[in-house]
Short mmCIF file of C-alpha atoms and ligand atoms in Angstrom, two decimals:
data_model
loop_
_atom_site.label_atom_id
_atom_site.label_comp_id
_atom_site.label_asym_id
_atom_site.label_seq_id
_atom_site.Cartn_x
_atom_site.Cartn_y
_atom_site.Cartn_z
CA UNK A 1 60.06 89.62 139.26
CA UNK A 2 58.06 89.07 135.98
CA UNK A 3 60.47 87.19 133.34
CA UNK A 4 59.48 86.81 129.76
CA UNK A 5 60.63 86.96 126.37
CA UNK A 6 60.53 90.18 126.55
CA UNK A 7 62.92 91.09 129.61
CA UNK A 8 65.77 93.16 128.79
CA UNK A 9 69.11 91.92 130.39
CA UNK A 10 71.64 94.51 132.19
CA UNK A 11 74.61 93.70 134.17
CA UNK A 12 77.97 94.05 135.73
CA UNK A 13 80.92 93.37 134.28
CA UNK A 14 84.37 93.34 136.57
CA UNK A 15 86.36 91.28 138.61
CA UNK A 16 85.39 90.69 141.55
CA UNK A 17 81.60 91.08 141.03
CA UNK A 18 79.68 89.09 143.94
CA UNK A 19 79.86 91.71 146.96
CA UNK A 20 78.43 94.57 143.84
CA UNK A 21 75.11 96.17 145.36
CA UNK A 22 74.37 97.35 141.78
CA UNK A 23 71.95 94.17 141.24
CA UNK A 24 69.88 95.58 144.23
CA UNK A 25 69.91 99.13 142.95
CA UNK A 26 68.81 98.83 139.40
CA UNK A 27 66.50 95.34 140.22
CA UNK A 28 64.46 97.70 143.10
CA UNK A 29 64.24 100.21 140.28
CA UNK A 30 62.78 98.19 137.44
CA UNK A 31 60.59 96.37 140.11
CA UNK A 32 59.44 99.98 141.34
CA UNK A 33 59.05 101.36 137.60
CA UNK A 34 57.30 98.36 136.48
CA UNK A 35 60.02 98.18 133.66
CA UNK A 36 60.76 94.11 132.19
CA UNK A 37 64.34 94.52 133.10
CA UNK A 38 66.65 92.26 134.75
CA UNK A 39 70.33 93.34 135.98
CA UNK A 40 73.03 90.30 136.79
CA UNK A 41 76.33 90.36 137.86
CA UNK A 42 79.15 88.70 135.28
CA UNK A 43 82.54 87.21 136.37
CA UNK A 44 84.94 88.78 133.49
CA UNK A 45 88.32 86.23 133.96
CA UNK A 46 91.39 88.05 133.29
CA UNK A 47 92.61 88.34 129.27
CA UNK A 48 88.57 87.83 128.63
CA UNK A 49 87.15 91.13 128.52
CA UNK A 50 87.25 91.69 124.85
CA UNK A 51 85.21 88.58 124.25
CA UNK A 52 83.02 89.39 126.91
CA UNK A 53 81.92 92.28 125.35
CA UNK A 54 82.01 90.91 121.88
CA UNK A 55 79.77 88.39 123.63
CA UNK A 56 77.12 90.59 125.13
CA UNK A 57 77.08 92.41 121.65
CA UNK A 58 75.98 89.07 120.34
CA UNK A 59 73.63 88.39 122.72
CA UNK A 60 72.11 91.75 122.91
CA UNK A 61 72.52 92.69 126.44
CA UNK A 62 70.85 96.48 126.51
CA UNK A 63 73.64 97.48 129.32
CA UNK A 64 76.18 97.11 131.18
CA UNK A 65 78.21 98.78 134.20
CA UNK A 66 81.80 98.08 134.15
CA UNK A 67 83.79 97.84 137.69
CA UNK A 68 87.68 97.05 138.61
CA UNK A 69 89.90 96.18 137.13
CA UNK A 70 88.01 97.29 133.19
CA UNK A 71 87.50 100.55 133.64
CA UNK A 72 89.89 101.82 131.62
CA UNK A 73 90.65 98.43 129.70
CA UNK A 74 87.29 98.56 128.01
CA UNK A 75 87.65 101.66 126.06
CA UNK A 76 89.40 100.17 123.07
CA UNK A 77 86.70 97.98 122.93
CA UNK A 78 83.58 100.72 122.73
CA UNK A 79 82.32 102.58 119.29
CA UNK A 80 82.22 105.84 121.53
CA UNK A 81 82.63 107.28 124.64
CA UNK A 82 80.90 110.05 126.36
CA UNK A 83 82.64 113.76 127.54
CA UNK A 84 83.22 112.49 130.89
CA UNK A 85 84.61 108.97 129.98
CA UNK A 86 86.56 110.54 127.58
CA UNK A 87 88.31 113.27 129.75
CA UNK A 88 88.80 110.80 132.93
CA UNK A 89 90.09 107.68 130.31
CA UNK A 90 87.44 105.35 132.47
CA UNK A 91 83.93 104.03 131.47
CA UNK A 92 81.44 102.56 133.95
CA UNK A 93 78.22 102.48 131.45
CA UNK A 94 78.08 100.66 128.30
CA UNK A 95 74.74 101.50 126.20
CA UNK A 96 73.47 98.87 123.22
CA UNK A 97 73.74 100.38 119.75
CA UNK A 98 73.96 98.42 116.60
CA UNK A 99 77.07 99.74 115.68
CA UNK A 100 78.35 98.64 119.26
CA UNK A 101 78.83 99.70 122.87
CA UNK A 102 79.16 103.70 123.66
CA UNK A 103 80.56 104.33 127.22
CA UNK A 104 79.95 106.92 129.41
CA UNK A 105 80.88 107.99 132.80
CA UNK A 106 78.20 108.01 135.63
CA UNK A 107 80.72 108.64 138.72
CA UNK A 108 81.35 111.86 137.94
CA UNK A 109 77.88 113.32 137.35
CA UNK A 110 76.77 110.70 139.90
CA UNK A 111 78.58 112.81 142.45
CA UNK A 112 77.65 115.89 141.40
CA UNK A 113 74.19 114.60 142.02
CA UNK A 114 74.17 112.99 144.93
CA UNK A 115 76.24 116.50 146.63
CA UNK A 116 73.20 118.80 145.15
CA UNK A 117 70.33 116.30 146.74
CA UNK A 118 72.39 116.98 150.08
CA UNK A 119 72.64 120.62 149.83
CA UNK A 120 76.20 120.78 148.58
CA UNK A 121 77.66 122.61 145.36
CA UNK A 122 81.16 123.19 145.00
CA UNK A 123 80.73 126.25 142.36
CA UNK A 124 83.17 128.79 143.43
CA UNK A 125 84.16 127.15 146.66
CA UNK A 126 87.42 125.93 147.62
CA UNK A 127 87.61 122.18 147.64
CA UNK A 128 90.33 119.75 149.27
CA UNK A 129 90.16 116.24 147.87
CA UNK A 130 92.25 113.70 149.72
CA UNK A 131 93.29 110.78 147.56
CA UNK A 132 94.59 110.48 143.99
CA UNK A 133 93.13 107.18 143.10
CA UNK A 134 90.21 106.18 140.42
CA UNK A 135 87.45 107.78 142.67
CA UNK A 136 89.41 110.94 143.37
CA UNK A 137 90.01 111.49 139.50
CA UNK A 138 86.22 111.59 139.27
CA UNK A 139 85.89 113.92 141.99
CA UNK A 140 88.69 116.43 140.57
CA UNK A 141 86.86 116.27 137.05
CA UNK A 142 83.62 117.07 138.86
CA UNK A 143 84.83 119.81 140.65
CA UNK A 144 86.41 121.62 137.90
CA UNK A 145 83.31 120.80 135.44
CA UNK A 146 81.19 122.14 138.43
CA UNK A 147 82.78 125.32 138.52
CA UNK A 148 84.84 125.01 142.25
CA UNK A 149 87.24 128.04 142.54
CA UNK A 150 90.17 125.77 143.28
CA UNK A 151 90.79 122.37 144.96
CA UNK A 152 94.11 121.21 147.25
CA UNK A 153 94.59 117.66 146.48
CA UNK A 154 96.28 115.78 149.20
CA UNK A 155 97.54 112.51 149.01
CA UNK A 156 100.02 110.06 151.00
CA UNK A 157 102.02 109.72 147.75
CA UNK A 158 102.55 113.37 146.49
CA UNK A 159 103.97 112.14 143.10
CA UNK A 160 100.56 110.44 142.18
CA UNK A 161 98.74 114.06 143.51
CA UNK A 162 100.91 115.80 141.00
CA UNK A 163 100.63 113.64 138.21
CA UNK A 164 96.64 114.22 138.47
CA UNK A 165 97.15 117.68 139.36
CA UNK A 166 99.15 118.41 136.12
CA UNK A 167 96.32 116.91 133.86
CA UNK A 168 93.72 118.61 135.63
CA UNK A 169 94.99 121.70 135.12
CA UNK A 170 96.25 121.11 131.07
CA UNK A 171 92.75 120.33 130.68
CA UNK A 172 91.18 123.27 132.44
CA UNK A 173 93.48 125.69 131.78
CA UNK A 174 94.17 127.53 134.99
CA UNK A 175 96.20 126.42 137.75
CA UNK A 176 93.17 125.92 139.73
CA UNK A 177 94.28 122.16 141.42
CA UNK A 178 97.35 122.19 143.95
CA UNK A 179 98.99 119.36 144.84
CA UNK A 180 99.80 118.68 148.25
CA UNK A 181 101.85 115.93 150.38
CA UNK A 182 98.69 114.88 152.91
CA UNK A 183 100.29 115.91 156.32
CA UNK A 184 100.72 119.74 154.81
CA UNK A 185 96.99 120.43 155.42
CA UNK A 186 98.56 122.31 158.24
CA UNK A 187 99.32 125.24 155.71
CA UNK A 188 95.37 125.32 154.72
CA UNK A 189 94.62 126.32 157.82
CA UNK A 190 92.73 129.68 158.69
CA UNK A 191 89.90 128.98 156.52
CA UNK A 192 86.41 126.38 156.31
CA UNK A 193 86.60 123.89 153.03
CA UNK A 194 84.32 121.33 151.68
CA UNK A 195 86.37 117.68 151.74
CA UNK A 196 85.85 115.16 150.00
CA UNK A 197 87.12 111.99 151.72
CA UNK A 198 88.49 109.83 148.54
CA UNK A 199 90.93 107.37 150.01
CA UNK A 200 89.49 103.64 150.60
CA UNK A 201 91.26 104.59 154.59
CA UNK A 202 88.41 104.02 156.89
CA UNK A 203 87.15 101.22 154.56
CA UNK A 204 85.40 98.52 156.46
CA UNK A 205 87.05 96.43 158.24
CA UNK A 206 89.39 99.01 158.86
CA UNK A 207 86.67 101.00 160.67
CA UNK A 208 89.18 102.99 162.70
CA UNK A 209 91.33 104.44 160.26
CA UNK A 210 91.19 107.90 158.75
CA UNK A 211 93.65 109.30 156.40
CA UNK A 212 94.33 112.51 158.64
CA UNK A 213 93.80 112.06 162.72
CA UNK A 214 94.88 115.43 163.80
CA UNK A 215 91.78 117.30 164.82
CA UNK A 216 93.12 120.52 163.59
CA UNK A 217 92.66 119.20 160.25
CA UNK A 218 88.65 118.86 161.33
CA UNK A 219 88.29 122.51 162.05
CA UNK A 220 88.48 123.14 158.98
CA UNK A 221 85.99 120.83 157.48
CA UNK A 222 83.01 122.46 156.78
CA UNK A 223 81.48 119.84 155.11
CA UNK A 224 82.96 116.19 154.98
CA UNK A 225 81.93 114.31 151.95
CA UNK A 226 83.27 110.55 152.35
CA UNK A 227 83.20 108.62 149.32
CA UNK A 228 83.04 105.41 151.70
CA UNK A 229 79.81 103.73 152.17
CA UNK A 230 80.77 100.96 154.46
CA UNK A 231 80.61 101.51 157.22
CA UNK A 232 77.79 104.26 157.19
CA UNK A 233 79.30 106.13 159.39
CA UNK A 234 83.25 106.63 159.21
CA UNK A 235 85.78 107.74 161.36
CA UNK A 236 86.36 110.64 159.02
CA UNK A 237 82.55 111.54 159.14
CA UNK A 238 82.63 111.20 163.18
CA UNK A 239 85.73 113.31 163.90
CA UNK A 240 83.91 116.20 161.03
CA UNK A 241 80.90 115.92 162.96
CA UNK A 242 82.89 116.44 166.39
CA UNK A 243 84.64 119.38 164.92
CA UNK A 244 81.38 121.20 164.44
CA UNK A 245 81.08 120.23 160.81
CA UNK A 246 78.43 118.02 158.35
CA UNK A 247 79.29 114.75 157.31
CA UNK A 248 77.92 112.58 154.63
CA UNK A 249 78.66 109.03 153.43
CA UNK A 250 79.22 107.84 149.60
CA UNK A 251 75.88 105.65 149.54
CA UNK A 252 73.90 108.56 147.61
CA UNK A 253 76.50 108.76 145.10
CA UNK A 254 76.61 104.62 144.62
CA UNK A 255 72.78 105.08 143.84
CA UNK A 256 72.86 108.02 141.74
CA UNK A 257 75.83 107.02 139.42
CA UNK A 258 73.48 103.81 139.44
CA UNK A 259 70.42 105.85 138.56
CA UNK A 260 72.39 107.80 135.53
CA UNK A 261 73.49 104.44 133.81
CA UNK A 262 69.99 103.33 134.39
CA UNK A 263 68.58 106.44 132.58
CA UNK A 264 70.48 105.95 129.95
CA UNK A 265 69.95 102.18 129.61
CA UNK A 266 65.82 102.85 129.61
CA UNK A 267 65.99 106.61 127.73
CA UNK A 268 64.18 108.18 130.22
CA UNK A 269 64.54 110.12 133.53
CA UNK A 270 63.80 108.08 136.92
CA UNK A 271 61.21 110.01 139.30
CA UNK A 272 62.58 111.50 142.26
CA UNK A 273 59.96 109.08 144.50
CA UNK A 274 61.59 106.02 142.84
CA UNK A 275 65.27 107.60 143.50
CA UNK A 276 64.30 108.03 147.38
CA UNK A 277 62.25 104.74 147.82
CA UNK A 278 65.92 102.95 146.38
CA UNK A 279 67.75 104.64 148.97
CA UNK A 280 65.33 103.99 151.92
CA UNK A 281 66.08 100.30 150.79
CA UNK A 282 69.67 100.86 150.61
CA UNK A 283 69.68 102.07 153.96
CA UNK A 284 67.58 99.33 155.45
CA UNK A 285 69.48 96.91 153.60
CA UNK A 286 73.08 98.68 155.31
CA UNK A 287 71.79 98.91 158.74
P1 NAP B 301 92.44 103.29 144.68
O1 NAP B 301 92.52 104.04 143.09
O2 NAP B 301 93.16 102.19 144.93
O3 NAP B 301 93.01 104.97 145.28
C1 NAP B 301 92.96 104.49 146.61
C2 NAP B 301 93.40 106.07 147.03
O4 NAP B 301 93.54 105.75 148.73
C3 NAP B 301 94.90 105.98 146.84
O5 NAP B 301 95.20 107.75 146.81
C4 NAP B 301 95.85 105.89 148.02
O6 NAP B 301 96.68 106.59 148.65
C5 NAP B 301 95.19 106.31 149.30
N1 NAP B 301 95.36 105.40 150.56
C6 NAP B 301 94.57 104.17 150.57
N2 NAP B 301 94.98 103.79 152.36
C7 NAP B 301 95.26 105.05 152.81
C8 NAP B 301 95.62 105.15 154.13
N3 NAP B 301 95.60 104.61 154.91
N4 NAP B 301 95.94 106.55 154.23
C9 NAP B 301 95.60 107.60 153.25
N5 NAP B 301 95.76 107.34 152.27
C10 NAP B 301 95.37 106.34 151.48
O7 NAP B 301 90.87 102.94 145.07
P2 NAP B 301 89.47 104.14 144.33
O8 NAP B 301 89.02 103.34 143.00
O9 NAP B 301 89.62 105.72 144.40
O10 NAP B 301 88.14 104.21 145.67
C11 NAP B 301 89.12 104.53 146.59
C12 NAP B 301 87.66 104.56 147.79
O11 NAP B 301 86.64 105.29 147.14
C13 NAP B 301 87.01 102.91 147.93
O12 NAP B 301 87.73 102.19 149.17
C14 NAP B 301 85.38 102.78 148.14
O13 NAP B 301 85.05 102.85 149.61
C15 NAP B 301 85.41 104.69 147.55
N6 NAP B 301 84.68 104.84 146.90
C16 NAP B 301 83.30 104.65 146.55
C17 NAP B 301 82.44 104.78 145.22
C18 NAP B 301 80.35 105.29 145.40
O14 NAP B 301 80.00 105.32 144.53
N7 NAP B 301 80.66 105.99 146.61
C19 NAP B 301 82.76 104.71 144.28
C20 NAP B 301 84.08 104.23 143.88
C21 NAP B 301 84.88 104.40 145.47
P3 NAP B 301 98.49 105.96 147.90
O15 NAP B 301 98.12 106.94 146.00
O16 NAP B 301 99.16 106.92 148.58
O17 NAP B 301 98.29 104.94 147.46
#
């Protein structure tokens, strides 16, 4: 890697940051595209978020990703946020401008591009989302923005599903999202659905876990899209396949949200061959 006086610096702020795959993805993109850009992680201690943004601004850091726990807390530090970030209330990408950082949310379009690249489009479809946490919010807004006919939001804690559904239905003006307690899935039997698995059940090291274990549920799954990418094949994916559905993991979402952030920083589209090569590298790395 060439580092000289003109090297642009980007990075990830959050806490923790040391296990992130973002440096691998962004430095791979920069290397393949021969861009003079380097990507680092920056651990930000509790109470130091504002200072870190001010410092980054003073140092002309070109772009940043923001991760847990600062995706919402960072908003008051910015001069502007894009539509997705404003509606979701979470920012994961900062772009340097002379007036200050502009915030974007690349999780929403990242999930959309990932699903499209796997041949899945939620338009006019009935979708089940399992989970009502941070990533389920992005998935919910994505489904609405891209025209899902209806979304059933299943969550272990019904109250959280209700809160998110009320917010979505208010924003999109129709009763298109229906909150349900996770164990009430029997009410949906008789149809096939795209199912977005947005809980942390099944995440390494709890690989035998799944948000739902009953095979009757998996018979309804036409396409199971698990947002977890470690392990590469989750219990949810295994059961989906065993019951005749197709299944994908969250690695492409991770990749495409990074691609969209990177495109914002360099101001141009990343060619498909570059995306494919980084995906190959990511899979080889995860194997
Ligand atoms: P979060 O805000 O902490 O939400 C966790 C969700 O999982 C909640 O809905 C919680 O239900 C549910 N849950 C946890 N354990 C469960 C269990 N044993 N059974 C049923 N439901 C359970 O987390 P998040 O930020 O949304 O992230 C969720 C997962 O998405 C992460 O583990 C990560 O692997 C994945 N993710 C992937 C990407 C990507 O780019 N591919 C990006 C972000 C996150 P309650 O409300 O009842 O607690």
